[in-house]
Short mmCIF file of C-alpha atoms and ligand atoms in Angstrom, two decimals:
data_model
loop_
_atom_site.label_atom_id
_atom_site.label_comp_id
_atom_site.label_asym_id
_atom_site.label_seq_id
_atom_site.Cartn_x
_atom_site.Cartn_y
_atom_site.Cartn_z
CA UNK A 1 -20.05 -3.74 -14.45
CA UNK A 2 -16.82 -5.55 -14.84
CA UNK A 3 -13.65 -6.63 -13.14
CA UNK A 4 -10.34 -5.10 -14.17
CA UNK A 5 -7.11 -7.08 -13.99
CA UNK A 6 -3.62 -5.65 -14.23
CA UNK A 7 -1.13 -8.46 -14.73
CA UNK A 8 2.53 -7.53 -14.22
CA UNK A 9 2.06 -4.12 -15.80
CA UNK A 10 5.13 -2.03 -16.52
CA UNK A 11 5.21 1.37 -18.20
CA UNK A 12 8.42 3.15 -19.11
CA UNK A 13 8.76 6.65 -20.51
CA UNK A 14 12.34 6.60 -21.80
CA UNK A 15 14.48 6.34 -18.67
CA UNK A 16 11.56 6.73 -16.24
CA UNK A 17 9.76 3.63 -15.05
CA UNK A 18 6.39 5.14 -14.10
CA UNK A 19 4.74 1.78 -13.31
CA UNK A 20 6.86 -1.17 -12.27
CA UNK A 21 5.47 -4.73 -12.50
CA UNK A 22 2.12 -4.03 -10.88
CA UNK A 23 -0.45 -6.76 -10.44
CA UNK A 24 -3.92 -5.78 -9.18
CA UNK A 25 -7.28 -7.50 -9.52
CA UNK A 26 -10.11 -5.04 -9.18
CA UNK A 27 -13.29 -6.97 -8.46
CA UNK A 28 -16.57 -6.38 -10.20
CA UNK A 29 -18.45 -3.47 -8.52
CA UNK A 30 -15.52 -2.73 -6.25
CA UNK A 31 -14.45 0.80 -5.23
CA UNK A 32 -10.67 0.48 -5.40
CA UNK A 33 -8.47 3.42 -4.46
CA UNK A 34 -4.97 3.96 -5.81
CA UNK A 35 -3.07 6.15 -3.39
CA UNK A 36 0.49 7.39 -3.11
CA UNK A 37 2.62 10.52 -3.23
CA UNK A 38 3.00 12.74 -6.28
CA UNK A 39 4.76 11.01 -9.16
CA UNK A 40 4.22 7.44 -7.90
CA UNK A 41 2.40 6.37 -11.07
CA UNK A 42 -1.28 6.73 -10.21
CA UNK A 43 -2.38 8.67 -13.28
CA UNK A 44 -0.25 6.47 -15.51
CA UNK A 45 -2.08 3.39 -14.18
CA UNK A 46 -5.45 4.92 -15.04
CA UNK A 47 -4.28 6.01 -18.49
CA UNK A 48 -3.03 2.49 -19.18
CA UNK A 49 -6.40 1.03 -18.18
CA UNK A 50 -8.22 3.60 -20.31
CA UNK A 51 -5.94 2.84 -23.24
CA UNK A 52 -4.55 6.37 -23.45
CA UNK A 53 -1.06 4.88 -22.98
CA UNK A 54 0.31 1.58 -24.21
CA UNK A 55 1.86 -0.84 -21.70
CA UNK A 56 5.58 -1.56 -22.01
CA UNK A 57 4.98 -5.04 -20.57
CA UNK A 58 2.12 -6.99 -19.00
CA UNK A 59 -1.55 -7.55 -19.71
CA UNK A 60 -4.71 -5.63 -18.92
CA UNK A 61 -8.07 -7.39 -18.81
CA UNK A 62 -11.49 -5.80 -18.54
CA UNK A 63 -13.72 -8.67 -17.46
CA UNK A 64 -12.21 -11.68 -19.25
CA UNK A 65 -11.23 -9.66 -22.28
CA UNK A 66 -7.58 -8.87 -22.95
CA UNK A 67 -7.64 -5.19 -23.94
CA UNK A 68 -3.95 -4.42 -24.61
CA UNK A 69 -4.74 -3.79 -28.26
CA UNK A 70 -8.29 -2.48 -27.88
CA UNK A 71 -8.82 1.22 -28.72
CA UNK A 72 -9.85 3.50 -25.80
CA UNK A 73 -13.32 4.10 -27.21
CA UNK A 74 -13.99 0.36 -27.36
CA UNK A 75 -12.96 -0.37 -23.76
CA UNK A 76 -16.30 0.71 -22.28
CA UNK A 77 -14.63 2.85 -19.66
CA UNK A 78 -15.27 6.45 -18.60
CA UNK A 79 -12.59 8.58 -17.04
CA UNK A 80 -13.14 11.64 -14.85
CA UNK A 81 -10.09 13.86 -14.81
CA UNK A 82 -8.70 16.21 -12.20
CA UNK A 83 -9.19 19.19 -14.50
CA UNK A 84 -12.70 18.58 -15.77
CA UNK A 85 -12.92 21.23 -18.47
CA UNK A 86 -16.60 21.67 -19.24
CA UNK A 87 -17.58 23.32 -22.52
CA UNK A 88 -18.24 26.89 -21.32
CA UNK A 89 -20.58 27.91 -24.15
CA UNK A 90 -22.79 24.83 -23.78
CA UNK A 91 -25.59 24.30 -21.29
CA UNK A 92 -25.28 21.60 -18.65
CA UNK A 93 -27.64 19.49 -20.76
CA UNK A 94 -25.44 19.81 -23.81
CA UNK A 95 -22.30 19.16 -21.81
CA UNK A 96 -23.84 15.91 -20.63
CA UNK A 97 -25.17 14.99 -24.07
CA UNK A 98 -22.07 15.90 -26.06
CA UNK A 99 -20.19 12.59 -25.81
CA UNK A 100 -23.32 10.60 -26.63
CA UNK A 101 -24.03 12.73 -29.72
CA UNK A 102 -20.49 12.06 -30.92
CA UNK A 103 -21.28 8.37 -30.63
CA UNK A 104 -24.51 8.84 -32.64
CA UNK A 105 -26.68 7.69 -29.74
CA UNK A 106 -30.37 8.13 -30.65
CA UNK A 107 -31.86 11.41 -29.42
CA UNK A 108 -34.47 9.80 -27.19
CA UNK A 109 -31.86 7.62 -25.55
CA UNK A 110 -29.63 10.67 -24.94
CA UNK A 111 -32.54 12.47 -23.32
CA UNK A 112 -33.27 9.53 -21.05
CA UNK A 113 -29.67 9.14 -19.94
CA UNK A 114 -29.09 12.87 -19.36
CA UNK A 115 -32.20 13.16 -17.19
CA UNK A 116 -31.36 10.01 -15.29
CA UNK A 117 -27.79 11.18 -14.56
CA UNK A 118 -29.01 14.65 -13.61
CA UNK A 119 -31.53 13.07 -11.26
CA UNK A 120 -28.90 10.87 -9.59
CA UNK A 121 -26.54 13.82 -9.16
CA UNK A 122 -29.16 16.31 -8.02
CA UNK A 123 -28.55 18.73 -10.88
CA UNK A 124 -31.85 18.26 -12.73
CA UNK A 125 -32.80 21.89 -12.04
CA UNK A 126 -29.55 23.15 -13.56
CA UNK A 127 -29.75 21.60 -17.02
CA UNK A 128 -30.29 24.91 -18.82
CA UNK A 129 -27.49 26.77 -17.08
CA UNK A 130 -24.00 27.42 -18.43
CA UNK A 131 -20.98 26.16 -16.45
CA UNK A 132 -20.06 29.67 -15.29
CA UNK A 133 -23.45 29.91 -13.57
CA UNK A 134 -22.60 26.91 -11.37
CA UNK A 135 -20.70 26.50 -8.11
CA UNK A 136 -17.51 24.44 -8.03
CA UNK A 137 -19.33 21.47 -6.54
CA UNK A 138 -22.07 21.65 -9.16
CA UNK A 139 -19.50 21.75 -11.95
CA UNK A 140 -17.86 18.73 -10.42
CA UNK A 141 -21.16 16.89 -10.56
CA UNK A 142 -21.61 17.80 -14.21
CA UNK A 143 -18.17 16.34 -14.89
CA UNK A 144 -19.24 13.14 -13.13
CA UNK A 145 -22.48 13.24 -15.09
CA UNK A 146 -20.57 13.18 -18.37
CA UNK A 147 -19.06 9.88 -17.28
CA UNK A 148 -22.34 8.47 -15.93
CA UNK A 149 -24.34 9.05 -19.12
CA UNK A 150 -21.96 6.77 -20.95
CA UNK A 151 -23.09 3.90 -18.70
CA UNK A 152 -19.60 2.45 -18.72
CA UNK A 153 -18.51 -0.86 -17.27
CA UNK A 154 -15.78 0.87 -15.29
CA UNK A 155 -15.25 4.40 -13.94
CA UNK A 156 -11.74 5.75 -13.64
CA UNK A 157 -11.47 8.86 -11.47
CA UNK A 158 -8.27 10.85 -11.20
CA UNK A 159 -8.38 13.11 -8.13
CA UNK A 160 -11.86 14.36 -9.09
CA UNK A 161 -12.29 16.30 -5.84
CA UNK A 162 -8.99 18.15 -5.80
CA UNK A 163 -10.44 21.38 -7.18
CA UNK A 164 -12.99 21.67 -4.40
CA UNK A 165 -12.54 23.45 -1.09
CA UNK A 166 -12.13 21.36 2.06
CA UNK A 167 -15.76 21.37 3.16
CA UNK A 168 -17.16 20.62 -0.27
CA UNK A 169 -14.62 17.84 -0.68
CA UNK A 170 -15.93 16.06 2.38
CA UNK A 171 -19.53 16.47 1.23
CA UNK A 172 -18.77 15.33 -2.31
CA UNK A 173 -16.76 12.41 -0.97
CA UNK A 174 -19.89 11.14 0.79
CA UNK A 175 -21.94 11.74 -2.36
CA UNK A 176 -19.53 9.71 -4.44
CA UNK A 177 -19.78 6.79 -2.02
CA UNK A 178 -23.57 6.92 -2.28
CA UNK A 179 -23.30 7.23 -6.04
CA UNK A 180 -21.17 4.11 -6.20
CA UNK A 181 -23.71 2.17 -4.15
CA UNK A 182 -26.45 3.33 -6.45
CA UNK A 183 -24.69 2.71 -9.77
CA UNK A 184 -23.22 -0.65 -8.69
CA UNK A 185 -20.27 -0.12 -11.00
CA UNK A 186 -16.58 -0.81 -10.72
CA UNK A 187 -14.67 2.33 -9.74
CA UNK A 188 -10.92 2.87 -9.72
CA UNK A 189 -10.27 6.10 -7.85
CA UNK A 190 -6.96 7.93 -7.63
CA UNK A 191 -5.97 10.26 -4.81
CA UNK A 192 -2.84 11.30 -2.94
CA UNK A 193 -4.95 11.97 0.16
CA UNK A 194 -4.87 9.09 2.61
CA UNK A 195 -8.03 10.24 4.39
CA UNK A 196 -9.92 10.16 1.11
CA UNK A 197 -8.48 6.71 0.43
CA UNK A 198 -9.43 5.38 3.86
CA UNK A 199 -12.97 6.73 3.81
CA UNK A 200 -13.86 5.78 0.25
CA UNK A 201 -12.04 2.60 -0.71
CA UNK A 202 -13.34 -0.91 -0.18
CA UNK A 203 -9.70 -1.76 -0.82
CA UNK A 204 -6.67 0.47 -1.21
CA UNK A 205 -3.56 -0.04 -3.32
CA UNK A 206 -0.61 1.97 -1.99
CA UNK A 207 1.97 2.88 -4.64
CA UNK A 208 5.47 4.29 -4.29
CA UNK A 209 7.84 4.95 -7.17
CA UNK A 210 5.69 2.86 -9.50
CA UNK A 211 5.80 -0.16 -7.19
CA UNK A 212 2.76 -1.60 -5.40
CA UNK A 213 3.52 -1.59 -1.67
CA UNK A 214 0.36 -3.19 -0.32
CA UNK A 215 -3.19 -3.88 -1.45
CA UNK A 216 -5.78 -4.49 1.21
CA UNK A 217 -8.77 -3.15 3.11
CA UNK A 218 -8.36 0.22 4.85
CA UNK A 219 -8.41 -1.40 8.30
CA UNK A 220 -5.74 -3.97 7.42
CA UNK A 221 -3.47 -1.27 5.97
CA UNK A 222 -3.88 0.62 9.21
CA UNK A 223 -3.50 -2.33 11.60
CA UNK A 224 -0.94 -4.37 9.70
CA UNK A 225 1.08 -2.19 7.32
CA UNK A 226 3.50 -4.30 5.28
CA UNK A 227 6.38 -1.84 5.58
CA UNK A 228 7.42 1.51 7.00
CA UNK A 229 6.25 3.41 3.95
CA UNK A 230 2.65 2.20 4.28
CA UNK A 231 2.84 2.58 8.07
CA UNK A 232 3.88 6.22 7.68
CA UNK A 233 1.53 7.01 4.82
CA UNK A 234 -1.74 5.69 6.26
CA UNK A 235 -2.93 7.42 9.42
CA UNK A 236 -2.76 11.03 10.58
CA UNK A 237 -0.67 12.19 12.32
CA UNK A 238 1.71 9.55 10.97
CA UNK A 239 3.01 6.61 12.98
CA UNK A 240 5.99 7.41 15.22
CA UNK A 241 9.24 5.58 14.53
CA UNK A 242 12.15 5.01 16.92
CA UNK A 243 15.48 3.35 16.26
CA UNK A 244 15.69 0.58 18.84
CA UNK A 245 17.08 -2.83 19.67
CA UNK A 246 15.24 -6.05 20.54
CA UNK A 247 16.71 -7.34 23.79
CA UNK A 248 15.95 -9.90 26.52
CA UNK A 249 14.74 -13.45 25.98
CA UNK A 250 11.87 -14.99 24.00
CA UNK A 251 9.80 -15.06 27.20
CA UNK A 252 10.75 -11.57 28.37
CA UNK A 253 11.46 -9.51 25.29
CA UNK A 254 11.96 -5.76 25.33
CA UNK A 255 12.26 -2.90 22.87
CA UNK A 256 15.24 -0.89 24.01
CA UNK A 257 15.16 2.62 22.61
CA UNK A 258 18.00 3.90 24.77
CA UNK A 259 15.83 6.49 26.52
CA UNK A 260 13.00 4.00 27.09
CA UNK A 261 12.57 0.27 27.46
CA UNK A 262 9.18 -1.40 26.97
CA UNK A 263 7.99 -4.99 27.14
CA UNK A 264 6.91 -6.74 23.93
CA UNK A 265 3.54 -8.54 24.38
CA UNK A 266 3.71 -12.33 24.14
CA UNK A 267 1.98 -12.68 20.75
CA UNK A 268 4.31 -10.13 19.13
CA UNK A 269 7.36 -11.58 20.89
CA UNK A 270 6.61 -14.97 19.36
CA UNK A 271 6.96 -13.52 15.86
CA UNK A 272 10.02 -11.46 16.79
CA UNK A 273 12.10 -14.29 18.26
CA UNK A 274 14.26 -14.64 15.11
CA UNK A 275 15.10 -10.93 15.40
CA UNK A 276 16.12 -10.93 19.05
CA UNK A 277 19.34 -8.96 19.50
CA UNK A 278 18.86 -7.04 16.24
CA UNK A 279 18.53 -3.34 15.52
CA UNK A 280 14.94 -2.61 14.51
CA UNK A 281 12.60 0.33 13.99
CA UNK A 282 9.91 0.46 16.66
CA UNK A 283 6.59 1.98 15.55
CA UNK A 284 3.70 3.28 17.64
CA UNK A 285 0.72 5.32 16.46
CA UNK A 286 -0.12 8.67 18.12
CA UNK A 287 -3.48 7.31 19.28
CA UNK A 288 -1.78 4.44 21.16
CA UNK A 289 0.04 6.83 23.49
CA UNK A 290 -1.87 8.12 26.54
CA UNK A 291 -1.20 10.15 29.64
CA UNK A 292 -0.09 7.64 32.28
CA UNK A 293 -2.09 9.45 34.94
CA UNK A 294 -5.41 8.97 33.13
CA UNK A 295 -5.38 5.17 32.90
CA UNK A 296 -5.72 2.52 35.56
CA UNK A 297 -3.74 -0.74 35.59
CA UNK A 298 -0.95 0.28 33.27
CA UNK A 299 1.13 -2.85 32.67
CA UNK A 300 4.71 -2.77 33.91
CA UNK A 301 7.30 -1.74 31.33
CA UNK A 302 4.90 0.11 29.03
CA UNK A 303 5.66 3.67 30.01
CA UNK A 304 8.03 6.41 28.89
CA UNK A 305 9.22 9.53 30.69
CA UNK A 306 8.99 12.42 28.25
CA UNK A 307 9.08 16.17 27.93
CA UNK A 308 6.23 18.05 26.27
CA UNK A 309 7.51 20.12 23.37
CA UNK A 310 4.42 21.57 21.68
CA UNK A 311 0.67 21.19 22.23
CA UNK A 312 -1.76 21.58 19.32
CA UNK A 313 -5.37 21.80 20.57
CA UNK A 314 -8.00 20.71 18.03
CA UNK A 315 -11.12 20.97 20.16
CA UNK A 316 -12.06 17.31 20.20
CA UNK A 317 -8.50 16.14 20.79
CA UNK A 318 -4.97 17.49 21.02
CA UNK A 319 -1.74 16.59 19.26
CA UNK A 320 1.00 16.57 21.86
CA UNK A 321 4.57 16.67 20.54
CA UNK A 322 6.84 14.89 22.99
CA UNK A 323 10.57 14.42 23.40
CA UNK A 324 12.20 11.20 24.51
CA UNK A 325 15.87 12.05 24.56
CA UNK A 326 16.36 13.81 21.21
CA UNK A 327 13.59 11.96 19.42
CA UNK A 328 10.42 13.93 18.84
CA UNK A 329 7.16 12.06 18.44
CA UNK A 330 3.48 12.86 18.65
CA UNK A 331 0.59 11.62 20.75
CA UNK A 332 -3.10 12.13 20.06
CA UNK A 333 -4.67 12.77 23.43
CA UNK A 334 -8.01 13.65 24.95
CA UNK A 335 -8.47 17.43 24.71
CA UNK A 336 -9.56 17.53 28.36
CA UNK A 337 -6.21 16.26 29.64
CA UNK A 338 -4.44 19.40 30.90
CA UNK A 339 -1.00 19.45 29.28
CA UNK A 340 1.41 22.38 28.92
CA UNK A 341 4.44 22.80 26.70
CA UNK A 342 7.65 22.38 28.67
CA UNK A 343 6.28 20.06 31.34
CA UNK A 344 7.58 16.58 32.12
CA UNK A 345 5.12 13.71 31.99
CA UNK A 346 4.85 9.98 31.84
CA UNK A 347 3.02 8.35 28.96
CA UNK A 348 1.77 4.79 28.63
CA UNK A 349 2.04 2.93 25.32
CA UNK A 350 -0.60 0.47 24.15
CA UNK A 351 1.92 -2.16 23.12
CA UNK A 352 -0.73 -4.55 21.83
CA UNK A 353 -0.63 -2.18 18.83
CA UNK A 354 3.14 -1.78 18.54
CA UNK A 355 4.96 -2.33 15.25
CA UNK A 356 8.47 -3.46 14.48
CA UNK A 357 10.30 -3.10 11.19
CA UNK A 358 13.57 -4.41 9.79
CA UNK A 359 16.06 -1.53 9.97
CA UNK A 360 17.57 -2.28 6.56
CA UNK A 361 14.62 -3.43 4.42
CA UNK A 362 11.90 -1.48 6.31
CA UNK A 363 9.65 -4.55 6.06
CA UNK A 364 7.24 -5.23 8.92
CA UNK A 365 8.39 -7.97 11.30
CA UNK A 366 5.21 -8.41 13.36
N1 ATP B 1 4.31 11.28 -20.86
C1 ATP B 1 5.31 11.15 -19.96
N2 ATP B 1 6.60 11.22 -20.33
C2 ATP B 1 7.60 11.07 -19.45
N3 ATP B 1 7.42 10.84 -18.13
C3 ATP B 1 6.16 10.75 -17.70
C4 ATP B 1 5.04 10.91 -18.57
N4 ATP B 1 3.90 10.78 -17.84
C5 ATP B 1 4.31 10.56 -16.57
N5 ATP B 1 5.65 10.54 -16.48
C6 ATP B 1 6.44 10.29 -15.26
O1 ATP B 1 6.00 9.08 -14.68
C7 ATP B 1 5.95 9.18 -13.27
C8 ATP B 1 4.54 8.89 -12.79
O2 ATP B 1 3.69 9.94 -13.20
P1 ATP B 1 2.12 9.97 -12.87
O3 ATP B 1 1.54 11.13 -13.59
O4 ATP B 1 1.54 8.64 -13.13
O5 ATP B 1 2.17 10.26 -11.30
P2 ATP B 1 0.96 10.51 -10.28
O6 ATP B 1 1.08 9.45 -9.22
O7 ATP B 1 -0.33 10.60 -11.00
O8 ATP B 1 1.37 11.91 -9.62
P3 ATP B 1 0.44 13.17 -9.17
O9 ATP B 1 -0.09 12.82 -7.79
O10 ATP B 1 1.43 14.29 -9.09
O11 ATP B 1 -0.63 13.37 -10.18
C9 ATP B 1 6.46 10.57 -12.93
O12 ATP B 1 7.82 10.48 -12.62
C10 ATP B 1 6.23 11.35 -14.21
O13 ATP B 1 7.17 12.39 -14.33
MG1 MG B 2 -1.69 12.18 -11.30
#
């Protein structure tokens, strides 16, 4: 158990700045997720914390201890990699025990830790098998077990579920959350999958091009994204964006998108007063767009006339791709609403959940 602090960390590989001035405080026992697209610096962050790479600038603390110059093996950290090569000729037991033997852990202690980890992971019955006699999910658990037996202060996990099929991923995701609750250990978990990030993280750090975009709870990232990148990255389908202009007066402010004009609610308008008259990007999530006909008391100036382009039924809901002028956007609607491609319809926007971004800087204005 330990906190991990990254203080203005930068890592350059020649010309490439993989990690750019990142500051993150991971709390003791926290499950922190690092998320972002391929190449944004996630793995590099983990390797810096593990000591497998040296920082170009900045400080890394594990607990109160500055570890910049501490060797990986003395950092009390265990890392689970994406490609978790198990030793194929060794039994599960020996795979789990291997690292401890290297460290000259007493035999009795090894035996205790292996059985405890196997118990936690539900693989106690598999200890005599070889890796090739295991399913993908079981192999994944052995890989986790190798980290658990070390009883580290901090777990670093780099896309540990990416080799599993979709169904097993979801199941293992839930197991990992339970595992974290049981072990009460700090976990820093890397993924490029925003659903994984949202479901697992107590807090999420969103990275782009080596730069930290926002660090907060899943709900805050969703409700109040700091910029268009986070707004578009968190949530599925992604938030819809429209080029628009803020018009009207402070007391009657509108988003004018050319083909639609909607009223800005008072609390949002208050914050947007300095931007009145400016070009902005208007954002609305697919779930905040409904069929006008299905809701009572739709406020004035919250609707759009649209054409239905494509309908994707998903059973529980449907993704409806709509056209307003030339702009395509998507709504997540009740599957029971009868909607056909090609038809005209009127949709109502839940403007209490609207977003507005600066056109140039892409920073959130509300
Ligand atoms: N040893 C290295 N030498 C040179 N460049 C590197 C090295 N390791 C990483 N990079 C570069 O640093 C950037 C960040 O890489 P990193 O592996 O941290 O990304 P990532 O977020 O883990 O991506 P992915 O989701 O694809 O695993 C990339 O542009 C990558 O090409
Ligand atoms: Mg990576």
